[in-house]
Short mmCIF file of C-alpha atoms in Angstrom, two decimals:
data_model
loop_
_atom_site.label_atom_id
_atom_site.label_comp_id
_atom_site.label_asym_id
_atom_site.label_seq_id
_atom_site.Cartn_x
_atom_site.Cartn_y
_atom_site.Cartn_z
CA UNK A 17 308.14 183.82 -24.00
CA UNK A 18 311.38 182.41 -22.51
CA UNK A 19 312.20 183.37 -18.99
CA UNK A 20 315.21 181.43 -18.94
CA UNK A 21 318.20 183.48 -17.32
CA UNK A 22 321.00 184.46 -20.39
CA UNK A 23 324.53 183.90 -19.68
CA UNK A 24 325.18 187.44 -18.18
CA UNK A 25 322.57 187.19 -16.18
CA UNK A 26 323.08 183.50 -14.68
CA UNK A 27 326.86 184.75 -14.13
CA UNK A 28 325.09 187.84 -12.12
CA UNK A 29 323.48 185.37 -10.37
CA UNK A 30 326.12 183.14 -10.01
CA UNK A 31 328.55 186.38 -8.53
CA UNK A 32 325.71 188.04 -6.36
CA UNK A 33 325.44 184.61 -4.83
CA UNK A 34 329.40 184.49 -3.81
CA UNK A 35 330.08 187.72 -2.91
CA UNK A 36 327.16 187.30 0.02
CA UNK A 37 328.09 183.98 1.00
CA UNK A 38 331.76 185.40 1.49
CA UNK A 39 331.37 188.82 2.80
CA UNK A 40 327.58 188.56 4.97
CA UNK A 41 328.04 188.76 8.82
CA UNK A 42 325.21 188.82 11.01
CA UNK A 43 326.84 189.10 13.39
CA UNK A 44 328.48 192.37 13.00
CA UNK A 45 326.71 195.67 13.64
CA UNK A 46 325.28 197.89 10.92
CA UNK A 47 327.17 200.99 10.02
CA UNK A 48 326.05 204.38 10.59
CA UNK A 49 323.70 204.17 7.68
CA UNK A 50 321.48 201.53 9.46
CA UNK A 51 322.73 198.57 6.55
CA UNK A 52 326.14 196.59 6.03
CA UNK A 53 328.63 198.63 4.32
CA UNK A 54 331.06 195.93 4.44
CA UNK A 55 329.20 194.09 1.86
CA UNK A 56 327.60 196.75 0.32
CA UNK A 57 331.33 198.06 -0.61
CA UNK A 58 331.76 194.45 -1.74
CA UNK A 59 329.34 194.27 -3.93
CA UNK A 60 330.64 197.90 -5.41
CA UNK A 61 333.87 195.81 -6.05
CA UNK A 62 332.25 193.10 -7.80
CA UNK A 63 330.90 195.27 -10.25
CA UNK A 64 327.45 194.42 -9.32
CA UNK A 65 326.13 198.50 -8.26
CA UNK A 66 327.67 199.19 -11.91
CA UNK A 67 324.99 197.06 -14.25
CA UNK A 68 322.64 199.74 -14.91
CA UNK A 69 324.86 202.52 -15.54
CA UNK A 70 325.63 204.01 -18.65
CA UNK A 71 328.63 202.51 -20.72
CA UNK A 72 329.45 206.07 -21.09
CA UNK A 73 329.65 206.53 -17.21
CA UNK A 74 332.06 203.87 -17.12
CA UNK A 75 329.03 201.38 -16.53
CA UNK A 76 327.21 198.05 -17.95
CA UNK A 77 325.04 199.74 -19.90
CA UNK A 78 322.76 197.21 -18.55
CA UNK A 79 318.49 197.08 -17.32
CA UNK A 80 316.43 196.39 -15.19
CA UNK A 81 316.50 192.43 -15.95
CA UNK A 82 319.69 192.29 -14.87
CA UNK A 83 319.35 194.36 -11.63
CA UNK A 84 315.99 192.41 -10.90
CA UNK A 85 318.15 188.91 -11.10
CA UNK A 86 320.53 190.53 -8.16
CA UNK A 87 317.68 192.31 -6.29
CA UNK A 88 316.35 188.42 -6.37
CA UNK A 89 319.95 186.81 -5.07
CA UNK A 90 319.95 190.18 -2.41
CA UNK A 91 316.55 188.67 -1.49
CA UNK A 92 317.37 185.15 -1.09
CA UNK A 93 320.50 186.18 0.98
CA UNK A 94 318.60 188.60 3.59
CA UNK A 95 320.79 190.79 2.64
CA UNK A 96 321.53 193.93 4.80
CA UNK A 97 322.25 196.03 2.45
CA UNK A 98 319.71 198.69 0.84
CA UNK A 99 318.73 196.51 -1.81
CA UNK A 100 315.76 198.78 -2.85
CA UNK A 101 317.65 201.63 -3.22
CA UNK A 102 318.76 200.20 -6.91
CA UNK A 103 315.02 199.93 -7.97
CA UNK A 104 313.97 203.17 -6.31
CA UNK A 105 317.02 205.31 -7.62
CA UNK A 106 319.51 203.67 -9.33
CA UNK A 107 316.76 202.46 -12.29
CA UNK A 108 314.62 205.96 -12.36
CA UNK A 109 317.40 208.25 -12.56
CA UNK A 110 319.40 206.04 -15.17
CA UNK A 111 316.30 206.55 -16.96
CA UNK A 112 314.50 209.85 -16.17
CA UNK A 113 317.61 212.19 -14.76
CA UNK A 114 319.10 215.13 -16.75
CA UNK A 115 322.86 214.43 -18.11
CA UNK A 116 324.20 216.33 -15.24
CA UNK A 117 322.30 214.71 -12.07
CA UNK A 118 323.31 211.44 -13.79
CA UNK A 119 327.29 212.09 -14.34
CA UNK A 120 326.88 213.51 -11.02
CA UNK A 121 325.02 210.64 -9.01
CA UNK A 122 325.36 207.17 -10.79
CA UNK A 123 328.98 207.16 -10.98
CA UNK A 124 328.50 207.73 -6.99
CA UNK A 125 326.25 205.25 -6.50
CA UNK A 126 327.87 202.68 -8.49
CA UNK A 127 331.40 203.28 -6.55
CA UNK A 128 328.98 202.51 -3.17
CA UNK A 129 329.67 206.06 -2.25
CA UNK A 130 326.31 207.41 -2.81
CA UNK A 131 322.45 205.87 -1.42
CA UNK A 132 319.96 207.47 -3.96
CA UNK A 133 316.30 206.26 -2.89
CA UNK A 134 312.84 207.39 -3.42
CA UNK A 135 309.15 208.35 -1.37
CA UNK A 136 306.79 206.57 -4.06
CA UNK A 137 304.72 205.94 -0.91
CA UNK A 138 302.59 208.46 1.01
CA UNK A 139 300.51 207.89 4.15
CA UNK A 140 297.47 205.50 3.50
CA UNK A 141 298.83 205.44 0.02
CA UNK A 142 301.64 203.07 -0.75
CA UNK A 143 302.83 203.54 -4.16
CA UNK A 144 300.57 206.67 -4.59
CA UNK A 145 299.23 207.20 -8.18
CA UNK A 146 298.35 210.82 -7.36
CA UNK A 147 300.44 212.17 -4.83
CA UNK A 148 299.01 214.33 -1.84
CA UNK A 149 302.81 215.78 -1.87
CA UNK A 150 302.27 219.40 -3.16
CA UNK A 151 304.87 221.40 -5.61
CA UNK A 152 304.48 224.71 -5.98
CA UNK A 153 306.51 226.49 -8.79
CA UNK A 154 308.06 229.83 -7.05
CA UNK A 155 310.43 232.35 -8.62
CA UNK A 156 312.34 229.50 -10.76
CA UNK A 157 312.05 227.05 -7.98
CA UNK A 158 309.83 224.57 -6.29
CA UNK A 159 308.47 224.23 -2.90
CA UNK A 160 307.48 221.02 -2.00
CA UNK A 161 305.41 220.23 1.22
CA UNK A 162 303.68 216.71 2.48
CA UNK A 163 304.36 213.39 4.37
CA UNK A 164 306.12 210.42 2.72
CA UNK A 165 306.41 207.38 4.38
CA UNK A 166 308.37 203.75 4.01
CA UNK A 167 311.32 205.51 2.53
CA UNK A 168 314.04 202.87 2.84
CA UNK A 169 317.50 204.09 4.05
CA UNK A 170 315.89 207.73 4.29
CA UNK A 171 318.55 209.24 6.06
CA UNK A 172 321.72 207.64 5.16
CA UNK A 173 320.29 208.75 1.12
CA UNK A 174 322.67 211.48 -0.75
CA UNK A 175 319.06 212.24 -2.39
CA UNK A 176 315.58 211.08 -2.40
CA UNK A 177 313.42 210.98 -5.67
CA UNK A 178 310.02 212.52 -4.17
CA UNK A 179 306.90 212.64 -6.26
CA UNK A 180 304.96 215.84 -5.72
CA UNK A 181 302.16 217.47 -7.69
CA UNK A 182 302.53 216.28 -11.24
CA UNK A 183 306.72 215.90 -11.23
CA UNK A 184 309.50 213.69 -9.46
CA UNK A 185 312.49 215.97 -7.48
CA UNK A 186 315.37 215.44 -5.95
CA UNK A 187 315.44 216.47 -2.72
CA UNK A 188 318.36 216.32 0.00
CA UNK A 189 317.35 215.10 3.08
CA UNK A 190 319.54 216.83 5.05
CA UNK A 191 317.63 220.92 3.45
CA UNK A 192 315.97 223.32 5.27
CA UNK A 193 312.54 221.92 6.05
CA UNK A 194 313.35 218.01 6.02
CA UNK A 195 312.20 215.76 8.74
CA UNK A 196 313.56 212.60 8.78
CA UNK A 197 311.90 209.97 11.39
CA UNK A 198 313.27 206.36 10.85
CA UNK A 199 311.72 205.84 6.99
CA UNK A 200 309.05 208.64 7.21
CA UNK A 201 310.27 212.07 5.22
CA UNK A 202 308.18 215.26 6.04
CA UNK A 203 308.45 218.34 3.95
CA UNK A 204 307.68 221.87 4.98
CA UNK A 205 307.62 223.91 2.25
CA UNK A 206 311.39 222.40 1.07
CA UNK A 207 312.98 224.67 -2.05
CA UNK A 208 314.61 222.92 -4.78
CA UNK A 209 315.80 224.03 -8.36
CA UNK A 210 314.66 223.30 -11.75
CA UNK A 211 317.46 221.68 -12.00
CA UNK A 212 316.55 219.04 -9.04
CA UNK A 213 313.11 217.63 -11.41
CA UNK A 214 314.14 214.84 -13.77
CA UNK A 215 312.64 214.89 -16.65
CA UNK A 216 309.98 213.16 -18.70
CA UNK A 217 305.98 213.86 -18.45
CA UNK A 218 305.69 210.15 -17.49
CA UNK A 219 308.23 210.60 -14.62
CA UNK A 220 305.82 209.61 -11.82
CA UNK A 221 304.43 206.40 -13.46
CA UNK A 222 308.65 205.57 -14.32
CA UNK A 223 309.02 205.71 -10.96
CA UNK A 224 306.33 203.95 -9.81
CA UNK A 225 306.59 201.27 -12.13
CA UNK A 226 310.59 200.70 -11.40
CA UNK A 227 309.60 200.50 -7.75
CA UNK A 228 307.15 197.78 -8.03
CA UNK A 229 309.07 195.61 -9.91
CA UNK A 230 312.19 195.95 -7.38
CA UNK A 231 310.31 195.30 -5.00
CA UNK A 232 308.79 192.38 -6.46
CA UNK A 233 312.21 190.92 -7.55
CA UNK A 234 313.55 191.22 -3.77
CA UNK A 235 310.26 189.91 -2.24
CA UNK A 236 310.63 186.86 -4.81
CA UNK A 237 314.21 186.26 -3.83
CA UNK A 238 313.24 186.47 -0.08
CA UNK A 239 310.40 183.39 -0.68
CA UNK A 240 312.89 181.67 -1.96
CA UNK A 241 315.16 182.06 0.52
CA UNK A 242 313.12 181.18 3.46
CA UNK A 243 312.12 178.30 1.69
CA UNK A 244 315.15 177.33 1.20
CA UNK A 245 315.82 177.68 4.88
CA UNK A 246 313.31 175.77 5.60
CA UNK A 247 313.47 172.61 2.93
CA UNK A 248 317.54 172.23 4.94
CA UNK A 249 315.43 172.35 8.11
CA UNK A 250 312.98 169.66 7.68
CA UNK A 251 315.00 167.07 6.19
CA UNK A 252 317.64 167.52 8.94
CA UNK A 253 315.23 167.77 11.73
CA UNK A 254 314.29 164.64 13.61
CA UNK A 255 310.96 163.75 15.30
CA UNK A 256 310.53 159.76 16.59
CA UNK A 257 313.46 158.88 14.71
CA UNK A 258 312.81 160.15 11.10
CA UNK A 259 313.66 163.37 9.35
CA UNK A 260 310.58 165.40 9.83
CA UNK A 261 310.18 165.90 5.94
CA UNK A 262 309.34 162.22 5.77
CA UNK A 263 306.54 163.19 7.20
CA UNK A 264 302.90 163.38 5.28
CA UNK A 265 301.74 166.74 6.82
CA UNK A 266 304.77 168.26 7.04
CA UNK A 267 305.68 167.45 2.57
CA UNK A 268 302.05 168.62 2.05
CA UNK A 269 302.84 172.31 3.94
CA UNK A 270 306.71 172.77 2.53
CA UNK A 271 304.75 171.86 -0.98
CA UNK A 272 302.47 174.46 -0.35
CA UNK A 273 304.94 177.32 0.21
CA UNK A 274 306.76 175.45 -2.87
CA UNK A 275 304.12 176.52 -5.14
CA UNK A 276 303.74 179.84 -3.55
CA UNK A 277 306.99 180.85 -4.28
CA UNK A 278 307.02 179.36 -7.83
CA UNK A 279 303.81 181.29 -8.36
CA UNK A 280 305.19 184.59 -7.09
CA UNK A 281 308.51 183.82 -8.70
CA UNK A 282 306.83 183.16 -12.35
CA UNK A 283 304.62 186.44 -11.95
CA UNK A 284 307.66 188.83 -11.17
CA UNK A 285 309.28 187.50 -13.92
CA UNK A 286 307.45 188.15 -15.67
CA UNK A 287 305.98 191.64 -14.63
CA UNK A 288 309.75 192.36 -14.73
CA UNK A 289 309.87 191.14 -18.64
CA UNK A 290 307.50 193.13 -19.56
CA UNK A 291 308.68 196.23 -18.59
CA UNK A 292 311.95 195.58 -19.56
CA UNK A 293 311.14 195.15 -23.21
CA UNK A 294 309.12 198.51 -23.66
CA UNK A 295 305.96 196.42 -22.93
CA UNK A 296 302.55 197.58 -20.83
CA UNK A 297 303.44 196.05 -17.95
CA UNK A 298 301.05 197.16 -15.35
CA UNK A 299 298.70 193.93 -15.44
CA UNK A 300 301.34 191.86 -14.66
CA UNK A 301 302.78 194.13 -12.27
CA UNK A 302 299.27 194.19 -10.35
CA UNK A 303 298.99 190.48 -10.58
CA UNK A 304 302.81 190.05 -9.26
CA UNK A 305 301.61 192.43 -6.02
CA UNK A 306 298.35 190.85 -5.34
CA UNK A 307 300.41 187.36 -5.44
CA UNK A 308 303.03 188.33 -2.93
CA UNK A 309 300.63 190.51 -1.09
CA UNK A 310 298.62 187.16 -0.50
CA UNK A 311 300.43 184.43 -0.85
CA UNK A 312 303.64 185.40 0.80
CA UNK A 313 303.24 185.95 4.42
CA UNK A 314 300.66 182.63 4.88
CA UNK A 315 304.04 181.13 3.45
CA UNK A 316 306.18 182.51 6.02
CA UNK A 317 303.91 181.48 8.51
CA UNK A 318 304.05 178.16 7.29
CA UNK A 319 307.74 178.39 7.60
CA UNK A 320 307.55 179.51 11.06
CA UNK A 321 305.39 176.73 12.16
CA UNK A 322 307.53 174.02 10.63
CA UNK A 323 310.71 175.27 12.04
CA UNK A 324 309.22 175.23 15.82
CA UNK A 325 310.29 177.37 18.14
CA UNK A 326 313.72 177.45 16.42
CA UNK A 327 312.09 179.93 14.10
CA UNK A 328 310.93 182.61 16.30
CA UNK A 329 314.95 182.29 17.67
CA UNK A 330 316.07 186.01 16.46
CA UNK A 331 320.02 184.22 16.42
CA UNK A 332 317.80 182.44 13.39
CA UNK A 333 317.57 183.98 10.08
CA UNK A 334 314.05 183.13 9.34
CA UNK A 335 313.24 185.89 10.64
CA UNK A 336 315.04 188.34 8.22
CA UNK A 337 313.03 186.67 5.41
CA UNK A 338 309.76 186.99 7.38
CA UNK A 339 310.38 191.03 8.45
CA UNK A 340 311.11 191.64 4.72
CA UNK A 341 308.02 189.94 3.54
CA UNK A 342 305.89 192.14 5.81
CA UNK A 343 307.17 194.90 4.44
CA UNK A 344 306.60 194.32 1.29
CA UNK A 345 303.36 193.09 1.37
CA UNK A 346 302.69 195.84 2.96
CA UNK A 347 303.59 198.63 0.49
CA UNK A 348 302.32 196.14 -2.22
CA UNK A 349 298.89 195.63 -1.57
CA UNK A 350 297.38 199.17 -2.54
#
C-alpha cells in the first residue's frame, strides 16, 4: 500500500495550509458560535467545505481521504474552527442522508452557512456501540430521550446526527425538549419525523466509524503541529550559549515525540485508507485510537517541559495543541 498524498490531495494540503496562515487570528474573539467564522467563511471560499459533496450538489464529489488530509492541516494549524463537524456530519450525511436532507443541508454546509454535527458519544460511553439514547416509534414519529455528551459546536449546529435505539436522527437543537449545556445535549422525549432518520441499517456503525477517523486525522495533524512548535523552539532557544537542541537530553525527548507522531500519523493513515476504499477498517481504527489515546498526551507533556515555562504562557499556542489532544484522547480511548 502507498500512502503517498495524490496531486489533489497534496494541493488540499498545500491550500488548507494558506488559507490558515492568511486568515487565523488569535487574537480576535470567537463569534457567536463559540469558533472563528472569519476563517471558517474562508475556508467556504476556498472551496475546501465543498470536497465531499456531491458533484451533483455543485460539489467535489470527493471522500473522506481528502477531508481527512484537511482535518490533518486544521489540526496542525489549531484551528478554531469546528473542524469535527466535517467528520461528524458532513461525511455521514453525504453518505447515509435521504436525497432531500442532503440537497437541503450539504449545499448549506458547504457555503459555511450551516454546522451539521453529531452525539456518537454518551455518558461513560464515548463513541457508544449501543446507545443508552432511546427511540420510540409513535404515531409516524419518533421520540427520542437520553444524555449525549462531547457534542462539538452543539449549539451553534443547524442539526445534530443523534444515535438512538437502533437508528441515527436528525434532531434540531433548538425543539421542544432539547437541553443544550456547553457540548452536553439532553433529550426529553424530543419528536422528530420519519423523515429526520437517514437511512441505511448500518447507519450507527457509518457514523461511528466516520467519527473515529476524523477525529484521528485532526488529532494526527495536532501532534504534528505541536511538534512542530516545538522543533522551532529548541533550536532557537539558548541555554549557556548553545541552541538547546544541541543538547543530548533535550534531541533524545524531541526524538521521542518524533516517533510518536510518526507512529500515530502512519496508523491514521492508514485506518483512514481503509475505510476509504470499502475496506474493514475497524482494526486499524482501534489501533489508530489506542496510539493517540497513549502516546499523544506523554508527547505533549514532553512538549511542555521542553518549552519551559513559555509553554504553560496561554499568549502561547502550545496550548491549543495540548487542549485538543485531551480531548481527543479522551473520547478515543473507549
Amino acid at each position: 500500500m502507498d500512502f503517498t498524498l495524490d496531486e489533489a490531495q497534496r494541493e488540499i494540503a498545500g491550500l488548507a495550509a494558506d488559507v490558515l496562515a492568511r486568515e487565523i487570528d488569535f487574537g480576535r474573539p470567537p463569534g457567536p458560535g463559540g469558533y472563528d467564522e472569519q476563517v471558517w467563511r474562508a475556508l467556504a471560499k476556498a472551496g475546501l467545505l465543498n470536497l465531499a459533496v456531491p458533484a451533483e450538489l455543485g460539489g467535489d464529489g470527493l471522500g473522506l481521504a481528502e477531508v481527512a488530509v484537511l482535518l490533518t492541516e486544521l489540526g496542525r494549524a489549531a484551528a478554531p474552527v469546528p473542524s469535527l463537524t466535517l467528520a461528524f456530519g458532513l461525511l455521514p450525511l453525504a453518505a447515509l442522508g435521504t436525497p432531500e436532507q442532503r440537497a437541503w443541508l450539504l449545499p448549506e454546509i458547504a457555503s459555511g452557512d450551516a454546522l451539521v454535527t453529531a452525539a456518537p458519544h454518551e455518558p461513560s460511553a464515548p463513541l457508544a456501540t449501543r446507545p443508552e439514547t432511546r427511540a420510540v416509534a409513535e404515531s409516524g414519529r419518533w421520540r427520542l430521550t437520553g444524555v449525549k455528551t462531547n457534542v462539538p459546536f452543539a449549539a451553534a449546529a443547524t442539526r445534530v446526527l443523534v444515535p438512538a435505539g437502533t437508528g441515527v436522527f436528525l434532531v434540531d437543537p433548538r425543539a421542544e425538549g432539547v437541553t443544550v449545556a456547553g457540548t452536553t445535549l439532553r433529550l426529553d422525549g424530543v419528536v422528530v419525523d420519519e423523515a429526520d432518520q437517514l437511512g441505511g441499517a448500518d447507519a450507527l456503525e457509518v457514523l461511528r466509524r466516520y467519527a473515529m477517523a476524523g477525529m484521528l486525522a485532526l488529532g494526527d495533524g495536532a501532534l504534528a503541529g505541536a511538534l512542530d512548535l516545538t522543533t522551532r523552539h529548541v533550536a532557537q532557544r539558548h541555554q549557556f550559549g548553545r541552541p538547546l537542541a544541541t543538547f543530548q537530553a533535550v534531541a533524545q525527548q524531541i526524538a521521542d515525540v518524533y516517533v510518536a507522531s510518526r507512529t500515530v500519523h502512519l496508523a491514521a493513515l492508514s485506518a483512514v485508507w481503509r475505510l476509504h476504499t470499502g475496506r474493514d477498517p475497524q482494526p486499524d481504527l482501534d489501533v489508530a485510537a489506542y496510539w493517540l489515546a497513549e502516546e499523544a498526551p506523554p508527547a505533549l507533556a514532553t512538549c511542555h517541559h521542553l518549552h519551559g515555562g513559555l509553554g504553560v504562557d496561554i499568549s502561547y499556542p502550545l496550548h491549543r495543541y495540548y487542549a485538543q489532544i485531551k480531548e481527543l484522547s479522551a473520547c478515543l480511548s473507549s
